[in-house]
PDB file of C-alpha atoms in Angstrom:
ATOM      1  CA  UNK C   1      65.033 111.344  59.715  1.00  0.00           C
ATOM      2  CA  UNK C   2      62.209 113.501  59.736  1.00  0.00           C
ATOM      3  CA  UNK C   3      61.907 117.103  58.511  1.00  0.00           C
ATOM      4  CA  UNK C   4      60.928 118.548  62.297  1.00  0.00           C
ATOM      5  CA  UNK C   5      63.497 119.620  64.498  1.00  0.00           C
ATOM      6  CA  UNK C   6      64.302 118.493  67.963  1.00  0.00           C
ATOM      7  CA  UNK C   7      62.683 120.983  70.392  1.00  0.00           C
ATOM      8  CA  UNK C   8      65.590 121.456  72.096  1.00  0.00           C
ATOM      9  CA  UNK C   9      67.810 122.040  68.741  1.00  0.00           C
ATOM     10  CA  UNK C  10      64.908 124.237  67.988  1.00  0.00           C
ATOM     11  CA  UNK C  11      65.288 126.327  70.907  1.00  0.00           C
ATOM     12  CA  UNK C  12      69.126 126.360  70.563  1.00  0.00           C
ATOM     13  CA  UNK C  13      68.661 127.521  66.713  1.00  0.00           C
ATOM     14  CA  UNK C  14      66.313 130.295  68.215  1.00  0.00           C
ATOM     15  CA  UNK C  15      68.871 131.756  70.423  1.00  0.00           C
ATOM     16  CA  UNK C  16      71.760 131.900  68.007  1.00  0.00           C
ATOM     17  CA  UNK C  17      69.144 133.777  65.717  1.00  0.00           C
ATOM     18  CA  UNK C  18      68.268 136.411  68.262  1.00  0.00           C
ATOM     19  CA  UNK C  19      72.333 136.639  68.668  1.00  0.00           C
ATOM     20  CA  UNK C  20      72.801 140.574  67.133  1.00  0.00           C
ATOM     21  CA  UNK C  21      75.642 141.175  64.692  1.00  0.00           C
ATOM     22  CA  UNK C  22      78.993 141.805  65.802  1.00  0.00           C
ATOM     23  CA  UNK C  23      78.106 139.932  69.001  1.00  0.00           C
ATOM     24  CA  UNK C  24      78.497 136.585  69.971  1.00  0.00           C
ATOM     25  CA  UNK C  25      77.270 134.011  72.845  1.00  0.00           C
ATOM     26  CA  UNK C  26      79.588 130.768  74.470  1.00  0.00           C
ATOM     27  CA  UNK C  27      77.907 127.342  74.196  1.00  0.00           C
ATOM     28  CA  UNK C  28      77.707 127.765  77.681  1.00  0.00           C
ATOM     29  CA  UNK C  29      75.977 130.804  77.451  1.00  0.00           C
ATOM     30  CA  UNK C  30      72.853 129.348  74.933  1.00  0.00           C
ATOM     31  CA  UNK C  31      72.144 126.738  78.072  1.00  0.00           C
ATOM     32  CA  UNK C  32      72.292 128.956  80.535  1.00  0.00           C
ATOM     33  CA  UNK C  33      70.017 131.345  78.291  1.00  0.00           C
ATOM     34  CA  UNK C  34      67.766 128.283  77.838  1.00  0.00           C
ATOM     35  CA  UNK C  35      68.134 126.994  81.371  1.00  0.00           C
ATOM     36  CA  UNK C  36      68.756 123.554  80.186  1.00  0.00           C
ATOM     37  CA  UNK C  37      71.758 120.870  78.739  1.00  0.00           C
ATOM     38  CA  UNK C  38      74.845 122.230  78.306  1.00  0.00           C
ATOM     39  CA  UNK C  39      78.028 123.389  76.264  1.00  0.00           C
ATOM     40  CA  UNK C  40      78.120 120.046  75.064  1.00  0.00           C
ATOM     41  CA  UNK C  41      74.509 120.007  74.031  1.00  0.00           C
ATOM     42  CA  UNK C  42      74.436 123.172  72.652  1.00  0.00           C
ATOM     43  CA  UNK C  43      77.630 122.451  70.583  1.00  0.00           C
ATOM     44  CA  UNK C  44      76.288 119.107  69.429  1.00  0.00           C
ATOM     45  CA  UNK C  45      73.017 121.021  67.792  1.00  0.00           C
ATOM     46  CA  UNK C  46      74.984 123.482  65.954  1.00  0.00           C
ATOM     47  CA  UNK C  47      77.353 120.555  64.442  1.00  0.00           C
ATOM     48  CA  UNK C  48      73.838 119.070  63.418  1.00  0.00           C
ATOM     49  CA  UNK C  49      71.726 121.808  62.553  1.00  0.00           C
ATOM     50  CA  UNK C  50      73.555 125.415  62.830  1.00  0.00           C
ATOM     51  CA  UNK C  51      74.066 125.810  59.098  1.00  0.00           C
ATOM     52  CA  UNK C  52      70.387 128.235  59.042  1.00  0.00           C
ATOM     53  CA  UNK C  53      71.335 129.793  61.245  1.00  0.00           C
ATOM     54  CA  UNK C  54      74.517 132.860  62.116  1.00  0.00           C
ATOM     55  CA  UNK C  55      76.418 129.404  63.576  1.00  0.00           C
ATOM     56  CA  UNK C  56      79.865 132.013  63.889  1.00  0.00           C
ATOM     57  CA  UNK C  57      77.898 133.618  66.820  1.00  0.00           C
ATOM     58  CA  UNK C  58      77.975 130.927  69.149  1.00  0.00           C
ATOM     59  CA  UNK C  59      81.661 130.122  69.822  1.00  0.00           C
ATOM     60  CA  UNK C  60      83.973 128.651  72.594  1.00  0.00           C
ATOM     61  CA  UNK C  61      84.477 130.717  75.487  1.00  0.00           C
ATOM     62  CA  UNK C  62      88.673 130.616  75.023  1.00  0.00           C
ATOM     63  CA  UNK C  63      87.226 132.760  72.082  1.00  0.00           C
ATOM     64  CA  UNK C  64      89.327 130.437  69.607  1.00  0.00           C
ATOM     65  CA  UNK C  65      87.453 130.157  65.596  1.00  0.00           C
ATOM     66  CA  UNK C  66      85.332 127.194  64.894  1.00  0.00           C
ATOM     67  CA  UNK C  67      88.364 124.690  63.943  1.00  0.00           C
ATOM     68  CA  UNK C  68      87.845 123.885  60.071  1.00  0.00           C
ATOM     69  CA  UNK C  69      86.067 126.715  59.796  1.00  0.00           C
ATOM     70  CA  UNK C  70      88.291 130.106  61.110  1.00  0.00           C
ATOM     71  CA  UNK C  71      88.492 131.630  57.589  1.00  0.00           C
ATOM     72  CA  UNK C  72      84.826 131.805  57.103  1.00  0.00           C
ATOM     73  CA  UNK C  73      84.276 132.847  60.872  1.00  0.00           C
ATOM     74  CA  UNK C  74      86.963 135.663  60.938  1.00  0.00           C
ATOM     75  CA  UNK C  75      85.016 136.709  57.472  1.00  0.00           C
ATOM     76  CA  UNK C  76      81.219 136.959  58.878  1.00  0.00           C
ATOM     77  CA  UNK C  77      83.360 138.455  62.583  1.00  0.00           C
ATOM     78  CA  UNK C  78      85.560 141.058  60.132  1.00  0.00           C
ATOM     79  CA  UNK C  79      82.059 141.960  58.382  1.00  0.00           C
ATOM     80  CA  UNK C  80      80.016 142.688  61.207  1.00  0.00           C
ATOM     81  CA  UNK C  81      82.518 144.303  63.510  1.00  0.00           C
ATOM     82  CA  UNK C  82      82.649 142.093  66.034  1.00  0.00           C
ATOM     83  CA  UNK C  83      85.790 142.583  68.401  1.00  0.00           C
ATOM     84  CA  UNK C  84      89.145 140.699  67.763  1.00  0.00           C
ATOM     85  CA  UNK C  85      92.165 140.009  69.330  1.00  0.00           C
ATOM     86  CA  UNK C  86      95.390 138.745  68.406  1.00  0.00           C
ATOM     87  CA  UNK C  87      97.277 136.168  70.352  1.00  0.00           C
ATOM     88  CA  UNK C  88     101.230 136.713  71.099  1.00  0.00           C
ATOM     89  CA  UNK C  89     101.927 134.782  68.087  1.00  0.00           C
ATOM     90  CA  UNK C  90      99.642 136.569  66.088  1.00  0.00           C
ATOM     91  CA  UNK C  91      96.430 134.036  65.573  1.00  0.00           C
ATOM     92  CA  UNK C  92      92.763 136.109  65.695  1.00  0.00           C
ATOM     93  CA  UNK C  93      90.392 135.547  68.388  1.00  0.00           C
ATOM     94  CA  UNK C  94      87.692 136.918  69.859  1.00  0.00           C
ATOM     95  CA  UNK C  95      88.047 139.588  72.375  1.00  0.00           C
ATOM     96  CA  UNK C  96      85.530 137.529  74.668  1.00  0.00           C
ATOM     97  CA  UNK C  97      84.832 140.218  76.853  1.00  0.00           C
ATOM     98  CA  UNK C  98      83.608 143.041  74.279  1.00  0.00           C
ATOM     99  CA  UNK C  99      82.211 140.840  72.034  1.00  0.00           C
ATOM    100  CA  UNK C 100      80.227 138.617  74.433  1.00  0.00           C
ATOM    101  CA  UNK C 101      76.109 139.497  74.304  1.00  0.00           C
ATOM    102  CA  UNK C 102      74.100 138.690  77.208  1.00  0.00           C
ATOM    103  CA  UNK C 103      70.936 138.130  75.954  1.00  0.00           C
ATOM    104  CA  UNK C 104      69.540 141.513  76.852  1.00  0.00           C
ATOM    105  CA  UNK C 105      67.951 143.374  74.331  1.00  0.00           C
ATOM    106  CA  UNK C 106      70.334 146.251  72.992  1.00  0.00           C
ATOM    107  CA  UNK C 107      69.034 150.311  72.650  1.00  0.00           C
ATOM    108  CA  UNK C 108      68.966 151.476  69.271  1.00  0.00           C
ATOM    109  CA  UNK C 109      73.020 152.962  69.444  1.00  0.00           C
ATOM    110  CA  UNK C 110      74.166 149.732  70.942  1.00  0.00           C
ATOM    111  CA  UNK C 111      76.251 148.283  73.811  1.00  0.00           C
ATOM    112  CA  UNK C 112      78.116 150.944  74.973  1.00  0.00           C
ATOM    113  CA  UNK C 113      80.785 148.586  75.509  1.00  0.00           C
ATOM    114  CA  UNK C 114      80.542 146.881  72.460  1.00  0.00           C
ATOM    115  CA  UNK C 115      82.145 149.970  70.250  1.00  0.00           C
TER     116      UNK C 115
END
């Protein structure tokens, strides 16, 4: 395989970069950003190529840690604020609906919401 990217991994990759900290977007959400593939797509890219890139900011939208890698996602999410839950039984996940970004820029204080 070549050095040079996909374009479409490419433009995945640049969307998960533009992701701010203490935010995150669904696989669903990249495409829909993009206005092409889907979750599936998007997920397959980050398997491939999402290690240059803040991969713990594009998640699944049940809000459920990257499986095989929740210890080091709960570290960057603990780090950078980003909202958690806990489930009945006590498992972290993300609080999906305050930590969700919708690809709007942000003011210089923040989302609002996001606190």
């Amino acid at each position: 395989m070549s050095g040079e990217l996909p374009a479409y991994a490419e433009r995945v990759l640049e969307v998960a970069e533009r992701i701010p900290p203490g935010r995150v977007m669904t696989y669903g959400d990249v495409a829909e950003w993009l206005g092409e593939g889907g979750p599936r797509q998007v997920g397959r890219v980050m398997a491939l190529y999402g290690g240059a890139v803040p991969w713990w900011r594009v998640v699944r939208a049940d809000g459920v840690p990257l499986p095989g890698h929740e210890r080091r996602a709960l570290e960057h999410y603990r780090t950078e604020g980003t909202p958690l839950r806990a489930t009945p039984s006590g498992e972290p996940r993300l609080a999906m609906r305050r930590a969700r970004w919708d690809g709007r820029e942000e003011g210089p204080g923040g989302d609002e919401a996001h606190t």
